[in-house]
PDB file of C-alpha atoms in Angstrom:
ATOM      1  CA  MET A   1      11.146  33.615 -13.438  1.00 62.00           C
ATOM      2  CA  THR A   2      11.096  30.649 -15.736  1.00 84.00           C
ATOM      3  CA  GLU A   3       7.883  28.664 -15.948  1.00 94.00           C
ATOM      4  CA  LEU A   4       8.216  24.997 -16.875  1.00 97.00           C
ATOM      5  CA  ARG A   5       5.477  23.001 -18.581  1.00 97.00           C
ATOM      6  CA  THR A   6       4.874  19.309 -19.133  1.00 97.00           C
ATOM      7  CA  ASP A   7       1.940  17.593 -20.784  1.00 96.00           C
ATOM      8  CA  ARG A   8       0.018  17.632 -17.511  1.00 98.00           C
ATOM      9  CA  LEU A   9       1.764  20.106 -15.201  1.00 98.00           C
ATOM     10  CA  VAL A  10       2.858  23.715 -14.853  1.00 98.00           C
ATOM     11  CA  LEU A  11       5.814  24.522 -12.595  1.00 98.00           C
ATOM     12  CA  ARG A  12       5.450  28.201 -11.818  1.00 97.00           C
ATOM     13  CA  ARG A  13       6.019  31.085  -9.431  1.00 95.00           C
ATOM     14  CA  TRP A  14       4.244  30.824  -6.094  1.00 96.00           C
ATOM     15  CA  ARG A  15       0.951  32.719  -5.773  1.00 96.00           C
ATOM     16  CA  ASP A  16      -0.815  33.966  -2.664  1.00 96.00           C
ATOM     17  CA  THR A  17      -3.595  31.452  -3.392  1.00 96.00           C
ATOM     18  CA  ASP A  18      -1.067  28.631  -2.875  1.00 97.00           C
ATOM     19  CA  HIS A  19      -0.672  29.400   0.830  1.00 97.00           C
ATOM     20  CA  GLU A  20      -3.822  27.583   1.974  1.00 97.00           C
ATOM     21  CA  PRO A  21      -3.272  24.272   0.128  1.00 97.00           C
ATOM     22  CA  TRP A  22       0.459  24.385   0.967  1.00 97.00           C
ATOM     23  CA  ALA A  23      -0.357  24.815   4.661  1.00 97.00           C
ATOM     24  CA  ALA A  24      -2.816  21.910   4.462  1.00 97.00           C
ATOM     25  CA  MET A  25      -0.065  19.709   2.967  1.00 97.00           C
ATOM     26  CA  ASN A  26       2.359  20.717   5.716  1.00 96.00           C
ATOM     27  CA  ALA A  27      -0.246  19.852   8.361  1.00 97.00           C
ATOM     28  CA  ASP A  28      -0.855  16.378   6.862  1.00 95.00           C
ATOM     29  CA  PRO A  29       0.952  13.652   8.868  1.00 94.00           C
ATOM     30  CA  GLU A  30       1.236  11.386   5.807  1.00 94.00           C
ATOM     31  CA  VAL A  31       2.831  14.117   3.674  1.00 95.00           C
ATOM     32  CA  ARG A  32       5.222  14.979   6.526  1.00 93.00           C
ATOM     33  CA  GLU A  33       6.004  11.348   7.449  1.00 92.00           C
ATOM     34  CA  HIS A  34       9.598  11.493   6.163  1.00 92.00           C
ATOM     35  CA  LEU A  35      10.102  15.223   6.745  1.00 91.00           C
ATOM     36  CA  GLY A  36       9.637  15.765  10.448  1.00 88.00           C
ATOM     37  CA  GLU A  37       7.128  17.621  12.566  1.00 92.00           C
ATOM     38  CA  LEU A  38       3.961  19.132  11.176  1.00 95.00           C
ATOM     39  CA  MET A  39       4.252  22.794  10.270  1.00 96.00           C
ATOM     40  CA  THR A  40       2.052  25.579  11.596  1.00 96.00           C
ATOM     41  CA  ARG A  41       0.382  27.964   9.163  1.00 96.00           C
ATOM     42  CA  GLU A  42       2.967  30.600  10.069  1.00 97.00           C
ATOM     43  CA  GLN A  43       5.867  28.216   9.363  1.00 97.00           C
ATOM     44  CA  SER A  44       4.273  27.174   6.096  1.00 96.00           C
ATOM     45  CA  ASP A  45       3.759  30.784   4.992  1.00 97.00           C
ATOM     46  CA  ALA A  46       7.359  31.608   5.973  1.00 97.00           C
ATOM     47  CA  SER A  47       8.606  28.741   3.800  1.00 96.00           C
ATOM     48  CA  VAL A  48       6.838  30.235   0.767  1.00 97.00           C
ATOM     49  CA  ALA A  49       8.475  33.603   1.493  1.00 97.00           C
ATOM     50  CA  ARG A  50      11.887  31.849   1.566  1.00 96.00           C
ATOM     51  CA  PHE A  51      11.151  29.994  -1.679  1.00 96.00           C
ATOM     52  CA  ARG A  52      10.260  33.250  -3.418  1.00 95.00           C
ATOM     53  CA  ALA A  53      13.322  35.080  -2.098  1.00 95.00           C
ATOM     54  CA  GLU A  54      15.707  32.256  -3.039  1.00 93.00           C
ATOM     55  CA  PHE A  55      14.243  32.058  -6.530  1.00 92.00           C
ATOM     56  CA  ASP A  56      14.620  35.821  -6.978  1.00 92.00           C
ATOM     57  CA  ARG A  57      18.221  35.686  -5.747  1.00 93.00           C
ATOM     58  CA  ARG A  58      19.423  32.575  -7.615  1.00 92.00           C
ATOM     59  CA  GLY A  59      17.077  32.223 -10.566  1.00 89.00           C
ATOM     60  CA  TYR A  60      16.046  28.705  -9.537  1.00 93.00           C
ATOM     61  CA  GLY A  61      14.535  26.987  -6.540  1.00 96.00           C
ATOM     62  CA  TRP A  62      11.206  25.416  -5.618  1.00 97.00           C
ATOM     63  CA  TRP A  63       8.472  25.901  -8.213  1.00 97.00           C
ATOM     64  CA  ALA A  64       4.816  25.597  -7.241  1.00 98.00           C
ATOM     65  CA  VAL A  65       3.268  22.708  -9.199  1.00 98.00           C
ATOM     66  CA  GLU A  66      -0.240  22.815 -10.606  1.00 98.00           C
ATOM     67  CA  VAL A  67      -2.270  20.496 -12.812  1.00 98.00           C
ATOM     68  CA  ARG A  68      -2.604  22.115 -16.251  1.00 97.00           C
ATOM     69  CA  ALA A  69      -6.123  20.867 -16.908  1.00 97.00           C
ATOM     70  CA  THR A  70      -7.607  22.198 -13.664  1.00 97.00           C
ATOM     71  CA  GLY A  71      -5.181  24.801 -12.289  1.00 97.00           C
ATOM     72  CA  GLU A  72      -5.135  22.886  -8.993  1.00 97.00           C
ATOM     73  CA  PHE A  73      -2.046  23.487  -6.820  1.00 98.00           C
ATOM     74  CA  ILE A  74      -0.608  20.069  -5.886  1.00 98.00           C
ATOM     75  CA  GLY A  75       2.777  20.837  -4.317  1.00 98.00           C
ATOM     76  CA  PHE A  76       6.304  21.770  -5.286  1.00 98.00           C
ATOM     77  CA  ALA A  77       9.299  20.541  -7.259  1.00 98.00           C
ATOM     78  CA  GLY A  78      12.652  22.095  -7.918  1.00 98.00           C
ATOM     79  CA  LEU A  79      16.300  22.519  -7.135  1.00 98.00           C
ATOM     80  CA  ASP A  80      18.100  23.818  -4.053  1.00 96.00           C
ATOM     81  CA  GLN A  81      21.619  24.125  -2.734  1.00 95.00           C
ATOM     82  CA  VAL A  82      22.466  21.332  -0.306  1.00 94.00           C
ATOM     83  CA  ASP A  83      22.302  22.629   3.262  1.00 88.00           C
ATOM     84  CA  GLU A  84      25.577  23.458   4.983  1.00 88.00           C
ATOM     85  CA  GLY A  85      26.748  20.813   7.416  1.00 86.00           C
ATOM     86  CA  MET A  86      25.814  17.894   5.188  1.00 91.00           C
ATOM     87  CA  PRO A  87      28.571  15.386   4.325  1.00 91.00           C
ATOM     88  CA  PHE A  88      28.383  16.412   0.631  1.00 93.00           C
ATOM     89  CA  ALA A  89      27.764  19.568  -1.399  1.00 94.00           C
ATOM     90  CA  GLY A  90      25.973  20.432  -4.597  1.00 96.00           C
ATOM     91  CA  VAL A  91      22.480  21.045  -5.912  1.00 97.00           C
ATOM     92  CA  GLU A  92      19.654  18.731  -4.986  1.00 97.00           C
ATOM     93  CA  ILE A  93      16.354  18.010  -6.662  1.00 98.00           C
ATOM     94  CA  GLY A  94      13.211  17.538  -4.641  1.00 97.00           C
ATOM     95  CA  TRP A  95       9.440  17.386  -4.731  1.00 97.00           C
ATOM     96  CA  ARG A  96       6.537  17.283  -2.327  1.00 97.00           C
ATOM     97  CA  LEU A  97       2.988  16.607  -3.420  1.00 97.00           C
ATOM     98  CA  ALA A  98      -0.400  16.577  -1.751  1.00 97.00           C
ATOM     99  CA  ARG A  99      -1.688  13.089  -0.962  1.00 95.00           C
ATOM    100  CA  SER A 100      -4.447  13.511  -3.564  1.00 96.00           C
ATOM    101  CA  ALA A 101      -1.708  13.776  -6.240  1.00 96.00           C
ATOM    102  CA  TRP A 102       0.198  10.634  -5.219  1.00 96.00           C
ATOM    103  CA  GLY A 103       0.351   7.612  -7.490  1.00 95.00           C
ATOM    104  CA  GLN A 104      -0.379   9.508 -10.711  1.00 96.00           C
ATOM    105  CA  GLY A 105       3.173   9.965 -11.999  1.00 97.00           C
ATOM    106  CA  TYR A 106       3.228  13.691 -11.234  1.00 98.00           C
ATOM    107  CA  ALA A 107       6.405  13.554  -9.129  1.00 97.00           C
ATOM    108  CA  THR A 108       8.294  11.740 -11.889  1.00 97.00           C
ATOM    109  CA  GLU A 109       6.951  14.085 -14.574  1.00 97.00           C
ATOM    110  CA  ALA A 110       7.882  17.208 -12.609  1.00 98.00           C
ATOM    111  CA  ALA A 111      11.283  15.797 -11.622  1.00 97.00           C
ATOM    112  CA  LEU A 112      12.232  14.944 -15.213  1.00 97.00           C
ATOM    113  CA  THR A 113      11.436  18.518 -16.256  1.00 97.00           C
ATOM    114  CA  VAL A 114      13.434  19.944 -13.352  1.00 97.00           C
ATOM    115  CA  LEU A 115      16.401  17.684 -14.208  1.00 97.00           C
ATOM    116  CA  ALA A 116      16.338  18.896 -17.815  1.00 96.00           C
ATOM    117  CA  TYR A 117      16.287  22.511 -16.613  1.00 96.00           C
ATOM    118  CA  GLY A 118      19.175  21.880 -14.227  1.00 97.00           C
ATOM    119  CA  PHE A 119      21.349  20.272 -16.877  1.00 97.00           C
ATOM    120  CA  ASP A 120      20.319  22.186 -20.012  1.00 95.00           C
ATOM    121  CA  THR A 121      19.746  25.701 -18.651  1.00 95.00           C
ATOM    122  CA  LEU A 122      21.830  25.865 -15.474  1.00 96.00           C
ATOM    123  CA  GLU A 123      24.504  23.565 -16.935  1.00 96.00           C
ATOM    124  CA  LEU A 124      24.951  21.725 -13.642  1.00 97.00           C
ATOM    125  CA  PRO A 125      27.471  18.875 -13.809  1.00 97.00           C
ATOM    126  CA  GLU A 126      25.543  16.739 -11.310  1.00 98.00           C
ATOM    127  CA  ILE A 127      22.241  16.775  -9.418  1.00 98.00           C
ATOM    128  CA  LEU A 128      21.703  15.035  -6.078  1.00 98.00           C
ATOM    129  CA  ALA A 129      18.627  13.788  -4.246  1.00 98.00           C
ATOM    130  CA  VAL A 130      18.287  12.985  -0.561  1.00 96.00           C
ATOM    131  CA  THR A 131      15.603  11.230   1.444  1.00 96.00           C
ATOM    132  CA  THR A 132      15.211   9.091   4.518  1.00 95.00           C
ATOM    133  CA  ALA A 133      16.222   5.448   4.178  1.00 95.00           C
ATOM    134  CA  ALA A 134      12.588   4.483   4.822  1.00 94.00           C
ATOM    135  CA  ASN A 135      11.099   6.702   2.090  1.00 96.00           C
ATOM    136  CA  VAL A 136      10.778   4.055  -0.607  1.00 95.00           C
ATOM    137  CA  ARG A 137       8.270   6.099  -2.655  1.00 94.00           C
ATOM    138  CA  SER A 138      10.721   8.960  -3.206  1.00 96.00           C
ATOM    139  CA  GLN A 139      13.541   6.503  -3.853  1.00 97.00           C
ATOM    140  CA  ALA A 140      11.401   4.899  -6.576  1.00 97.00           C
ATOM    141  CA  VAL A 141      10.971   8.306  -8.241  1.00 97.00           C
ATOM    142  CA  MET A 142      14.730   8.865  -8.024  1.00 97.00           C
ATOM    143  CA  ARG A 143      15.338   5.567  -9.837  1.00 97.00           C
ATOM    144  CA  ARG A 144      12.677   6.323 -12.472  1.00 96.00           C
ATOM    145  CA  ILE A 145      14.386   9.609 -13.363  1.00 96.00           C
ATOM    146  CA  GLY A 146      17.717   7.846 -13.835  1.00 96.00           C
ATOM    147  CA  MET A 147      19.404   8.537 -10.520  1.00 97.00           C
ATOM    148  CA  THR A 148      21.559   5.922  -8.819  1.00 97.00           C
ATOM    149  CA  ARG A 149      22.501   5.237  -5.217  1.00 97.00           C
ATOM    150  CA  ASP A 150      25.828   4.088  -3.856  1.00 95.00           C
ATOM    151  CA  PRO A 151      25.247   2.683  -0.344  1.00 95.00           C
ATOM    152  CA  ALA A 152      28.706   4.047   0.589  1.00 95.00           C
ATOM    153  CA  ASP A 153      27.118   7.543   0.327  1.00 95.00           C
ATOM    154  CA  ASP A 154      24.369   6.754   2.863  1.00 95.00           C
ATOM    155  CA  PHE A 155      24.591   8.980   5.923  1.00 95.00           C
ATOM    156  CA  ASP A 156      22.913  10.097   9.116  1.00 94.00           C
ATOM    157  CA  ASP A 157      21.269  13.477   8.538  1.00 91.00           C
ATOM    158  CA  PRO A 158      22.828  15.830  11.102  1.00 90.00           C
ATOM    159  CA  THR A 159      19.738  18.092  10.980  1.00 86.00           C
ATOM    160  CA  ALA A 160      17.310  15.291  11.908  1.00 86.00           C
ATOM    161  CA  PRO A 161      16.552  14.205  15.464  1.00 84.00           C
ATOM    162  CA  GLU A 162      17.597  10.753  16.652  1.00 86.00           C
ATOM    163  CA  GLY A 163      15.181   8.225  15.241  1.00 85.00           C
ATOM    164  CA  PRO A 164      13.796   7.059  11.910  1.00 87.00           C
ATOM    165  CA  LEU A 165      14.339  10.388  10.107  1.00 88.00           C
ATOM    166  CA  ARG A 166      18.113  10.365  10.630  1.00 91.00           C
ATOM    167  CA  PRO A 167      19.286   7.435   8.399  1.00 95.00           C
ATOM    168  CA  SER A 168      19.355   8.906   4.879  1.00 96.00           C
ATOM    169  CA  VAL A 169      20.261   7.931   1.348  1.00 97.00           C
ATOM    170  CA  LEU A 170      21.916   9.955  -1.389  1.00 97.00           C
ATOM    171  CA  PHE A 171      21.138   9.500  -5.076  1.00 98.00           C
ATOM    172  CA  ARG A 172      23.073  11.112  -7.946  1.00 97.00           C
ATOM    173  CA  ILE A 173      22.846  11.719 -11.665  1.00 98.00           C
ATOM    174  CA  SER A 174      25.460  13.419 -13.818  1.00 95.00           C
ATOM    175  CA  ALA A 175      24.821  15.561 -16.859  1.00 93.00           C
ATOM    176  CA  ALA A 176      26.626  12.958 -18.981  1.00 88.00           C
ATOM    177  CA  VAL A 177      24.391  10.123 -17.765  1.00 87.00           C
ATOM    178  CA  HIS A 178      21.301  12.288 -18.276  1.00 85.00           C
ATOM    179  CA  ASP A 179      22.373  13.166 -21.843  1.00 79.00           C
ATOM    180  CA  GLN A 180      23.157   9.525 -22.602  1.00 76.00           C
ATOM    181  CA  ALA A 181      19.728   8.441 -21.352  1.00 71.00           C
ATOM    182  CA  LEU A 182      18.015  11.045 -23.559  1.00 67.00           C
ATOM    183  CA  HIS A 183      19.902   9.942 -26.667  1.00 60.00           C
ATOM    184  CA  SER A 184      19.248   6.247 -26.082  1.00 61.00           C
ATOM    185  CA  VAL A 185      15.457   6.667 -26.084  1.00 54.00           C
TER     186      VAL A 185
END
């Protein structure tokens, strides 16, 4: 499995020691605010098993993210196939960080590295990102990494219950736009 490194982060394979902090994140109402119900320890552990299996099968997925300087696990970032039943298809980028890691630029740093991997290594033509309409923090990260939103692509998430988690936004970035942004820096 490929390990990705930035100046401050390591995106790596999941370890058994990640289960406890991952479960704590999934039990945190602020972390789960735009994701739905809190997860039990069993659900959290099962998600790690799925992440590992998908990575082994596809060669990409959700990397565990740790701070290089301390080795602290702070969440995940990666790529995944869009769920069936959505009004679009493709590969989406995502991230989820512990509250203690918010506001430090880690999500943007990890996402930029994941985008580069998706375009340069996997040779994806386009990468998508999805979040609730109310999740302005994630939308800000999407803009910072060069993604754009067309309000005509906004949709109601068929997997979410009626309520504030259903209205969703879709952001996109193409390989060509990503390459152009890199060469204009």
